[in-house]
Coordinates of C-alpha atoms in Angstrom, one line a residue:
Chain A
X1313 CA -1.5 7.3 29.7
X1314 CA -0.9 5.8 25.9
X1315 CA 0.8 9.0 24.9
X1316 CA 2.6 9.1 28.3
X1317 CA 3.9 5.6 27.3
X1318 CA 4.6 6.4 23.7
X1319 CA 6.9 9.2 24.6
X1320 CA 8.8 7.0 26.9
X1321 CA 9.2 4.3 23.7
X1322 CA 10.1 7.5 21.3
X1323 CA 12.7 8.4 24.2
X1324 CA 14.4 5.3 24.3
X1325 CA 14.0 4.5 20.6
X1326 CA 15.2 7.5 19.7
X1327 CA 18.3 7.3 21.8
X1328 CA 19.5 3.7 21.0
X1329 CA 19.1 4.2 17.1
X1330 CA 21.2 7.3 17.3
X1331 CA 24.2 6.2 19.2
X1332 CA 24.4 2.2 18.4
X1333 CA 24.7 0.8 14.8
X1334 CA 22.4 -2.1 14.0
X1335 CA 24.1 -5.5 14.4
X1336 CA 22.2 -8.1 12.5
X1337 CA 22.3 -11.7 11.8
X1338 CA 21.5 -13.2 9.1
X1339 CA 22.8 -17.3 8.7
X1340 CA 26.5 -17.5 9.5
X1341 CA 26.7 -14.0 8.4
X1342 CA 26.4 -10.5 11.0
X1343 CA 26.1 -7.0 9.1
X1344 CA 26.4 -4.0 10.6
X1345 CA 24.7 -1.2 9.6
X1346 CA 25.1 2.7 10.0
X1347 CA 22.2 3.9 12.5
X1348 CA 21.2 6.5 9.3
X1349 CA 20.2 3.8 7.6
X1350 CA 16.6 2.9 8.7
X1351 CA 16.1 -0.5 9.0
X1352 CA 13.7 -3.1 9.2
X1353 CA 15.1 -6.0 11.4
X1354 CA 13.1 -9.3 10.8
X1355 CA 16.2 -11.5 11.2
X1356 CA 15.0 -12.8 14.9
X1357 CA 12.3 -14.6 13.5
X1358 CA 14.6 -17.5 13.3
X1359 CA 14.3 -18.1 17.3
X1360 CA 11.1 -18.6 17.5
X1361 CA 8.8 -21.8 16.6
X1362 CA 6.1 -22.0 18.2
X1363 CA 2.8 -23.1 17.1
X1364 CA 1.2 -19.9 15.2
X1365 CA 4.4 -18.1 14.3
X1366 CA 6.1 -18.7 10.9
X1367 CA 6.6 -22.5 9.9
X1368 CA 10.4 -21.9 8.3
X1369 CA 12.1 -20.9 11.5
X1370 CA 15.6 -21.2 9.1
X1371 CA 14.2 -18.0 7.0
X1372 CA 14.6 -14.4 8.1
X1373 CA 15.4 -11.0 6.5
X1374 CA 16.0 -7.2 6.7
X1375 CA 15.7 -4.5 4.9
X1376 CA 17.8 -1.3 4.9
X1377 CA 17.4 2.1 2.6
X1378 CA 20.7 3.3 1.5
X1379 CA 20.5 7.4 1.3
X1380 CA 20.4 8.4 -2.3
X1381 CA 22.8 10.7 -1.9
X1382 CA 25.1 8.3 -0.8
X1383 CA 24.5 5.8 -4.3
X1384 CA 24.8 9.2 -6.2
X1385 CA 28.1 9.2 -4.9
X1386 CA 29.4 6.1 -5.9
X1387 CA 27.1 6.0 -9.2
X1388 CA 27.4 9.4 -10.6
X1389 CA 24.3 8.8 -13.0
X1390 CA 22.2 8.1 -10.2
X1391 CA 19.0 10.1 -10.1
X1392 CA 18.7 11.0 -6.4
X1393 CA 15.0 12.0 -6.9
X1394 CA 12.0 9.9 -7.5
X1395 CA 9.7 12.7 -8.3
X1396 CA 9.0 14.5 -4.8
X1397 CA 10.6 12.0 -3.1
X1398 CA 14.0 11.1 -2.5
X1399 CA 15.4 7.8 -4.7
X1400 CA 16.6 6.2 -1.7
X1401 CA 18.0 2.3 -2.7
X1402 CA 16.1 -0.3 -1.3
X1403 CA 18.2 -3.3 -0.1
X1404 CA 16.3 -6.3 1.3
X1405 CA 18.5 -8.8 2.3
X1406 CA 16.6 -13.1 2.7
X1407 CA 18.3 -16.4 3.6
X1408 CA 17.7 -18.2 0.6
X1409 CA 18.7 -21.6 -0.6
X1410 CA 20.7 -23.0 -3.9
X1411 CA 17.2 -23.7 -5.4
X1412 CA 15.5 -20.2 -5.1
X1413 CA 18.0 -18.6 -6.1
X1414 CA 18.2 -20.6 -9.5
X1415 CA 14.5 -20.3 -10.0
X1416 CA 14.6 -16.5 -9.0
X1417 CA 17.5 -16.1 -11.3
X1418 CA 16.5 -17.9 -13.9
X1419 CA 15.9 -16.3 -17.7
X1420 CA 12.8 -18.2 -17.3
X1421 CA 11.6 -16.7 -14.4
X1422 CA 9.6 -13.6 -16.4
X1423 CA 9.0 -15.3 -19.5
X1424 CA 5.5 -15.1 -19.4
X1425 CA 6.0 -12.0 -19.2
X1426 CA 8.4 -11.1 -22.4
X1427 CA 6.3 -13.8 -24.2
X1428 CA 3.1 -12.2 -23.2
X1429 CA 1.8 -16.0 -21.6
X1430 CA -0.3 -16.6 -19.1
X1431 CA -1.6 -14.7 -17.2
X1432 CA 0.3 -12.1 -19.6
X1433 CA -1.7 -13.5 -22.6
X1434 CA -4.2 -10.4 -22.4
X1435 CA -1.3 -8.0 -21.1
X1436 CA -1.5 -4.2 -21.7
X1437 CA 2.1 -2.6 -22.8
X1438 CA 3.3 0.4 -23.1
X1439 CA 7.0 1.4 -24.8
X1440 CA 8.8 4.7 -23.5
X1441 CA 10.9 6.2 -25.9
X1442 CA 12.6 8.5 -23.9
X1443 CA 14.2 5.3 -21.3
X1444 CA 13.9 3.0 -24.2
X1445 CA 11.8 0.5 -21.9
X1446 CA 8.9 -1.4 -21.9
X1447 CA 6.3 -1.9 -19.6
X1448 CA 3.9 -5.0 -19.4
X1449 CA 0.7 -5.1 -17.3
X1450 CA -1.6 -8.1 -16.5
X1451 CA -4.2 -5.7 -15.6
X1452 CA -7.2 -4.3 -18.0
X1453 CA -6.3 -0.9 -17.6
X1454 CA -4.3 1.4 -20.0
X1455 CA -1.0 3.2 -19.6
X1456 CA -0.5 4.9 -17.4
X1457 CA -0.2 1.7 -15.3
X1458 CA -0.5 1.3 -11.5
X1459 CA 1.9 -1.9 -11.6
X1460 CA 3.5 -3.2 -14.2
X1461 CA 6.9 -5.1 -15.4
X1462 CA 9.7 -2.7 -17.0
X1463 CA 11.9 -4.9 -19.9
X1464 CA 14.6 -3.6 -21.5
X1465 CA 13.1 -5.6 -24.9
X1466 CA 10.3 -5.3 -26.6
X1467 CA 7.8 -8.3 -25.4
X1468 CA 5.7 -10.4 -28.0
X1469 CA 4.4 -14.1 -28.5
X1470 CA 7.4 -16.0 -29.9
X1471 CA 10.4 -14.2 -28.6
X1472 CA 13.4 -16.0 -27.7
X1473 CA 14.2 -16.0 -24.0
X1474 CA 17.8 -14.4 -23.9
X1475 CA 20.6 -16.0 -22.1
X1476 CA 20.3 -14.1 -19.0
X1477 CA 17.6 -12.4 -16.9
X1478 CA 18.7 -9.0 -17.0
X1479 CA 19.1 -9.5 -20.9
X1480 CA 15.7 -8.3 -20.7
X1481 CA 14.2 -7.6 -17.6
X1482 CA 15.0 -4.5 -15.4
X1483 CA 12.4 -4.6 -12.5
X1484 CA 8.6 -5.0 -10.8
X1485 CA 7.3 -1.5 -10.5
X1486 CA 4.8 0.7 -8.9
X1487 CA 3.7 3.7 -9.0
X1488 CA 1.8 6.3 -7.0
X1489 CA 0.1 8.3 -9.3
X1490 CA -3.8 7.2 -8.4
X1491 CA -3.6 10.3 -6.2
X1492 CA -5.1 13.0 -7.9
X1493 CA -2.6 15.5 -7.8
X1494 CA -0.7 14.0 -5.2
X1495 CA 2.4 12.3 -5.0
X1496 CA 4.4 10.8 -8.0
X1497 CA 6.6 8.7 -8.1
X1498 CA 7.7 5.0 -8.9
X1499 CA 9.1 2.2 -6.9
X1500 CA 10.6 -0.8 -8.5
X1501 CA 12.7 -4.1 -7.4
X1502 CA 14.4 -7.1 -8.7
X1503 CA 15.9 -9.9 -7.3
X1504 CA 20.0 -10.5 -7.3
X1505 CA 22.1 -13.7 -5.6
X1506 CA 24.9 -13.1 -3.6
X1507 CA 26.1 -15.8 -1.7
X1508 CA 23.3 -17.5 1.0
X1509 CA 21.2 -14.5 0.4
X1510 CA 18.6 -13.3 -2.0
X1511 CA 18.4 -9.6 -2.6
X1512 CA 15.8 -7.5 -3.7
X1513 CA 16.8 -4.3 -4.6
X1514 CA 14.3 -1.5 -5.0
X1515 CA 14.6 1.9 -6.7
X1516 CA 12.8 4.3 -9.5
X1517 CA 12.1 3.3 -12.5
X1518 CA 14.8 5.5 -14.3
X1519 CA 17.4 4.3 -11.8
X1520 CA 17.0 0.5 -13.3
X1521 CA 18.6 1.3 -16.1
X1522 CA 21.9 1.4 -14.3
X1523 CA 20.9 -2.0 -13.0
X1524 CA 24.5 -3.3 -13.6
X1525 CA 26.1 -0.4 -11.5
X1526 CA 23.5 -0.9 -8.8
X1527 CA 24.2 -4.6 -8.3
X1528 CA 27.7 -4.1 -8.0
X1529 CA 27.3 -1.1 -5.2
X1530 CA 24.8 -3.4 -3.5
X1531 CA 27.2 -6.4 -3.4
X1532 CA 30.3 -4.2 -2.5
X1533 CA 28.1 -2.5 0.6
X1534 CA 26.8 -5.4 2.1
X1535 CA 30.4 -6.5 2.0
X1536 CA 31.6 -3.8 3.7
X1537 CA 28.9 -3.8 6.0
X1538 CA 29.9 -7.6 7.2
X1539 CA 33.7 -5.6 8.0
X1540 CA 32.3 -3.1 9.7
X1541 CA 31.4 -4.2 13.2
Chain B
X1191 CA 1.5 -34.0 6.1
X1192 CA 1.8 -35.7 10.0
X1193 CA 3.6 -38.8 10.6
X1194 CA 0.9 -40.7 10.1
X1195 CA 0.7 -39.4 6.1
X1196 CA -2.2 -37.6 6.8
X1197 CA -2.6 -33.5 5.6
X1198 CA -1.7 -31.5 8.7
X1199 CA -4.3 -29.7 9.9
X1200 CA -2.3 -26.3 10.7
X1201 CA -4.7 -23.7 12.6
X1202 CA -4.5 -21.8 8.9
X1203 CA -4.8 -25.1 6.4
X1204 CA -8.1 -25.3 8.7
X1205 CA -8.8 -21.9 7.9
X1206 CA -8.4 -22.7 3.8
X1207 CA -11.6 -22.9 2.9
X1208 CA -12.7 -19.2 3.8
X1209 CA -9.6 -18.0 1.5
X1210 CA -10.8 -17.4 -2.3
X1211 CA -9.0 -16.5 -5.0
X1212 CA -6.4 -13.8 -3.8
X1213 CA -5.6 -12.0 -7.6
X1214 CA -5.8 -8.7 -7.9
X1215 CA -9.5 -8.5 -9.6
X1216 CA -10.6 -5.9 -12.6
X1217 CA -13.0 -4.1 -9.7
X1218 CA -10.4 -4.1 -7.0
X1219 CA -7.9 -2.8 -10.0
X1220 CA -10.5 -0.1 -10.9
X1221 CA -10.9 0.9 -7.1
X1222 CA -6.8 1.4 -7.2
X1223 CA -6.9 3.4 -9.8
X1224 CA -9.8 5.6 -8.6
X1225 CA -7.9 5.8 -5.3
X1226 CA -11.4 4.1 -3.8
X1227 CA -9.6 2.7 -0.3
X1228 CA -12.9 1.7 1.2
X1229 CA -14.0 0.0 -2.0
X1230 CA -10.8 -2.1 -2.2
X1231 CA -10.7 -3.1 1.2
X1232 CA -14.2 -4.2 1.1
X1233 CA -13.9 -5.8 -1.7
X1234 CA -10.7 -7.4 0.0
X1235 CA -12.5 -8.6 2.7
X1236 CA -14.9 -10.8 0.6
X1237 CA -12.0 -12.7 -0.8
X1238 CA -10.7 -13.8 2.5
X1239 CA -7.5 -11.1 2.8
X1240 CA -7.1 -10.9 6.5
X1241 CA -4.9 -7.3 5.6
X1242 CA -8.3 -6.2 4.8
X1243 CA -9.4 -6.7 8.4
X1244 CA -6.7 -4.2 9.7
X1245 CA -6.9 -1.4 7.1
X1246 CA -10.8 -1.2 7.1
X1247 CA -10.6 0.6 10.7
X1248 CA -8.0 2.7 9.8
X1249 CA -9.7 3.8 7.0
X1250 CA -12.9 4.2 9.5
X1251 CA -11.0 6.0 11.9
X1252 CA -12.9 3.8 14.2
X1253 CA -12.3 1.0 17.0
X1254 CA -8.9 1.1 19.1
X1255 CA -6.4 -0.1 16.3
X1256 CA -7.6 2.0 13.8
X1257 CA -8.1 5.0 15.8
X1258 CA -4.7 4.5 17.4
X1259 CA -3.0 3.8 13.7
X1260 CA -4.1 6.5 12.4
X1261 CA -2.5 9.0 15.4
X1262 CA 0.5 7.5 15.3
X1263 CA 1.2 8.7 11.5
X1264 CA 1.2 12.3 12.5
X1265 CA -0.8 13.0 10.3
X1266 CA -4.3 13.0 11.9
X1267 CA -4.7 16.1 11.4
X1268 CA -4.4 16.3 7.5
X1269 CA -6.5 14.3 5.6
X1270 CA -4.9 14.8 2.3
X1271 CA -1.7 13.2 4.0
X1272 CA -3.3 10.6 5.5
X1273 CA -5.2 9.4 2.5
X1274 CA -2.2 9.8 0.2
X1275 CA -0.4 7.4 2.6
X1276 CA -3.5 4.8 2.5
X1277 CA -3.4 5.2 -1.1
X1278 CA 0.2 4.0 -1.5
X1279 CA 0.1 1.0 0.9
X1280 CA -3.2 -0.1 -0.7
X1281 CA -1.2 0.4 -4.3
X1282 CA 1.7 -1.7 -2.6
X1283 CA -0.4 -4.0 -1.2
X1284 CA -2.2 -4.7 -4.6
X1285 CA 1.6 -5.1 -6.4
X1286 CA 2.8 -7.2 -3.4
X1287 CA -0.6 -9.4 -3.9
X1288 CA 0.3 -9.9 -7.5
X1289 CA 3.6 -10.9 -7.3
X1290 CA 3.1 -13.2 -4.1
X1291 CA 0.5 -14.8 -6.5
X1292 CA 2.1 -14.9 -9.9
X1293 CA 5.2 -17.1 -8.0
X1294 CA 3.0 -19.1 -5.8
X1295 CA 4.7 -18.0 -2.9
X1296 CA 4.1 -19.5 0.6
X1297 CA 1.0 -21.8 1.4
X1298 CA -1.7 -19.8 -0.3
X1299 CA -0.8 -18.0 -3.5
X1300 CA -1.9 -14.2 -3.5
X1301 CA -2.2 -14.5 0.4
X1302 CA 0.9 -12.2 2.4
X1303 CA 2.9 -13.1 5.2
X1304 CA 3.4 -10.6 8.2
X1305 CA 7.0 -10.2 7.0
X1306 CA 5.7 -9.1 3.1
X1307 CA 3.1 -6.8 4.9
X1308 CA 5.8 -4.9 7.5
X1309 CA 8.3 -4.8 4.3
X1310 CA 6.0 -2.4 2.3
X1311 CA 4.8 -0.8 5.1
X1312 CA 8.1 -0.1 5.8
X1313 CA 8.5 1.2 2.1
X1314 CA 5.9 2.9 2.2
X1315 CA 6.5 5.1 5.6
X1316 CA 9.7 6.0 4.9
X1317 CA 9.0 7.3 1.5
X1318 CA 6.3 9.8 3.2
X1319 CA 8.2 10.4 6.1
X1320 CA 6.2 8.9 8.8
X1321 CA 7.5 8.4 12.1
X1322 CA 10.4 10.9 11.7
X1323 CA 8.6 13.2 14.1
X1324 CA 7.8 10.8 16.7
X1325 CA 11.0 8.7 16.5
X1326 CA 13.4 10.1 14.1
X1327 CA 13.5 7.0 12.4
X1328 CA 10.8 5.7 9.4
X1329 CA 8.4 4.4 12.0
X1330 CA 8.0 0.8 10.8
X1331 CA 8.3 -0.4 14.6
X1332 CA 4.6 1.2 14.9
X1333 CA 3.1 -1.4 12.1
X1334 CA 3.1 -4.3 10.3
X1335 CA 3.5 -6.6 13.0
X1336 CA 6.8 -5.0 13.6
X1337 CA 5.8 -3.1 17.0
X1338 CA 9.4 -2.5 18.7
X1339 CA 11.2 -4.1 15.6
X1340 CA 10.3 -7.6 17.0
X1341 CA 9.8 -10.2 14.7
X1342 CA 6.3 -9.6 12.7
X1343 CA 5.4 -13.0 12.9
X1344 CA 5.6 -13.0 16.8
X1345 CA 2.2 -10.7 16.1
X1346 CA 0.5 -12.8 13.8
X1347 CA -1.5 -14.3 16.7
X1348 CA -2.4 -10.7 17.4
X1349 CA -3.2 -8.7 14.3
X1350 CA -3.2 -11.5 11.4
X1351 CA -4.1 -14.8 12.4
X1352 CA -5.2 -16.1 9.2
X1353 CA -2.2 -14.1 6.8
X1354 CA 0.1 -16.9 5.3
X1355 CA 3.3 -18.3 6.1
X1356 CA 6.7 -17.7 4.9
X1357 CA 6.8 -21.4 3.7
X1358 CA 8.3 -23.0 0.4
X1359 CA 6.7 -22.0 -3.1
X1360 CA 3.7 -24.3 -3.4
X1361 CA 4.2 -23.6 -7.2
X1362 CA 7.8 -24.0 -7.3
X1363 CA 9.1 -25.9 -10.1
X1364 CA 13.2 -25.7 -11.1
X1365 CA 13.2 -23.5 -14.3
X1366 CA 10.0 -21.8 -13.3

């Protein structure tokens, strides 16, 4: 009976996402997005406030993953592969307000981290030569880290904060290497402005050096992705 | 607070008291990086993480949800696969924890809304493939609170009662 249902779902699921691009709404804005891109719709939340769901019915959100092939097409540096996996760009698209964004934006917002405050004051870190980063962990654990920050400078106790956010930070990161012998890889995002929205944008590790590149893309897509329906 | 300038007593502000501290602890970091999914959950589930209530069956294999969960991955028939997946989504729960903590975000800091779960989850099954072969799409509709892409939060009286809410930063402060 559940699988008999189930197929019908995958029938009909199947068939809508192949033939209809997504028409979201987000605030005063709609996007439309190509049916490859998979999608996580969350923007309805908005409609509903009853007692039990979420208490900012204004709020909302998708998420989308751009094909890497398609990034490495219009940044030729790209890295299409996140170890076995396939670097496909993360773009997770929030109704925001003036005040987040500041704060989110803000060179402050990971000083505890570049200053190693906090609850950075014990922080592990590890530099990588060969990307020229650094990486900052609040756990106990020694590199190779499970989560960590990536800066693009080096952290320590009286270090100026720099005039800008991505002056010195590149992204929150993850990594799946707690497999033994299993799958590798690393997934990072940080946050960008554009507009009413706050983006996160999520990618490898490598790919964050071309953090300037990959902001621009993002904020050129979702433009053309508001022209598109 | 009411009209009356009393704390409203919100079905989870009643629930408060059973939450404790929601960081990321040196054992429950130790079980991530042993790839220990039954000793992080459990050790979830002491701390008040309502997440830890859903993954515990799958990991089981046991009671409908879990046993269900776990056959809609495709992958109930390799254990290797299976595991890798629970490994990741316990890895992104523990970052999405952190972070959710570290900026005080929504009414308990460290504790995830249905919309933060279904985004990793979403992450997460796309990046191993799950749901192509059932759907042809990344197959985040199955979980999270995002059953036929509604909104996750329409499920929180179903499968997370006591996660948080996607409400201001408690710890907000302008510059911070």
């Amino acid at each position: 009976m559940i699988r008999t249902i189930l197929s019908s779902v995958a029938i009909l699921s199947v068939t809508t996402s192949q033939l209809v691009a997504k028409e979201l709404h987000l605030g005063y804005e709609t996007f439309c997005l190509p049916s490859h891109y998979d999608t996580l719709d969350l923007t309805k939340g908005s409609l509903f406030t009853m007692i039990g769901l979420d208490d900012e019915p204004h709020r909302g959100s998708f998420q989308f993953f751009i094909p890497a092939v398609e990034v490495k097409q219009a940044i030729k540096s790209y890295n299409a592969k996140n170890g076995e996996f396939e670097a496909n760009l993360k773009v997770n698209v929030m109704m925001s307000n003036s005040f987040e964004q500041e704060r989110v934006t803000s060179p402050n917002y990971h000083a505890d981290v570049l200053r190693l405050s906090e609850s950075y004051s014990e922080a592990s870190i590890e530099h990588d030569e060969e990307l020229g980063v650094y990486r900052v962990s609040s756990f106990s654990s020694p590199p190779p880290f499970i989560i960590w920050h990536t800066l693009s400078q080096q952290p320590f106790l009286t270090r100026a904060i720099p005039d800008k956010l991505d002056d010195y930070y590149l992204g929150y990161c993850s990594s799946s290497q707690a497999v033994p012998g299993g799958s590798s890889g690393t997934s990072c995002d940080y946050n960008i402005a554009d507009g009413d929205f706050l983006i996160e944008v999520g990618t490898s590790e490598e790919n964050l050096l071309l953090q300037n590149e990959l902001t621009s893309f993002v904020k050129r897509r979702l433009n053309e992705l508001k022209h598109e329906c | 607070m009411d009209k009356n300038g009393d704390i409203a007593l919100t079905e989870q502000n009643h629930r408060l008291f059973e939450y404790k501290d929601q960081r990321i602890t040196a054992e429950q970091e130790q079980a991530i990086l042993r790839a220990d999914r039954k000793t992080f959950w459990t050790l979830r589930k002491q701390v008040g993480d309502p997440i830890a209530d859903v993954a515990l069956p799958i990991l089981n294999n046991s009671g409908v949800n879990g046993r269900v969960a776990n056959l809609l991955t495709g992958l109930s028939n390799d254990p290797i696969k299976l595991n890798q997946l629970g490994v990741d989504l316990m890895i992104e729960h523990g970052k999405a924890v952190t972070r959710d903590y570290e900026k005080c975000s929504g009414n308990v800091p460290g504790l995830l809304n249905p919309e933060q779960v279904a985004q990793y989850h979403h992450d997460v099954f796309l990046k191993h493939g799950i749901g192509s072969s059932l759907l042809g799409s990344d197959g985040s509709w199955l979980f999270g609170g995002t059953l036929f892409n509604l909104p996750a939060s329409l499920y929180r009286p179903i499968w997370c009662r006591a996660c948080d809410f996607t409400g201001p930063k408690v710890g907000a402060t302008q510059g911070n």
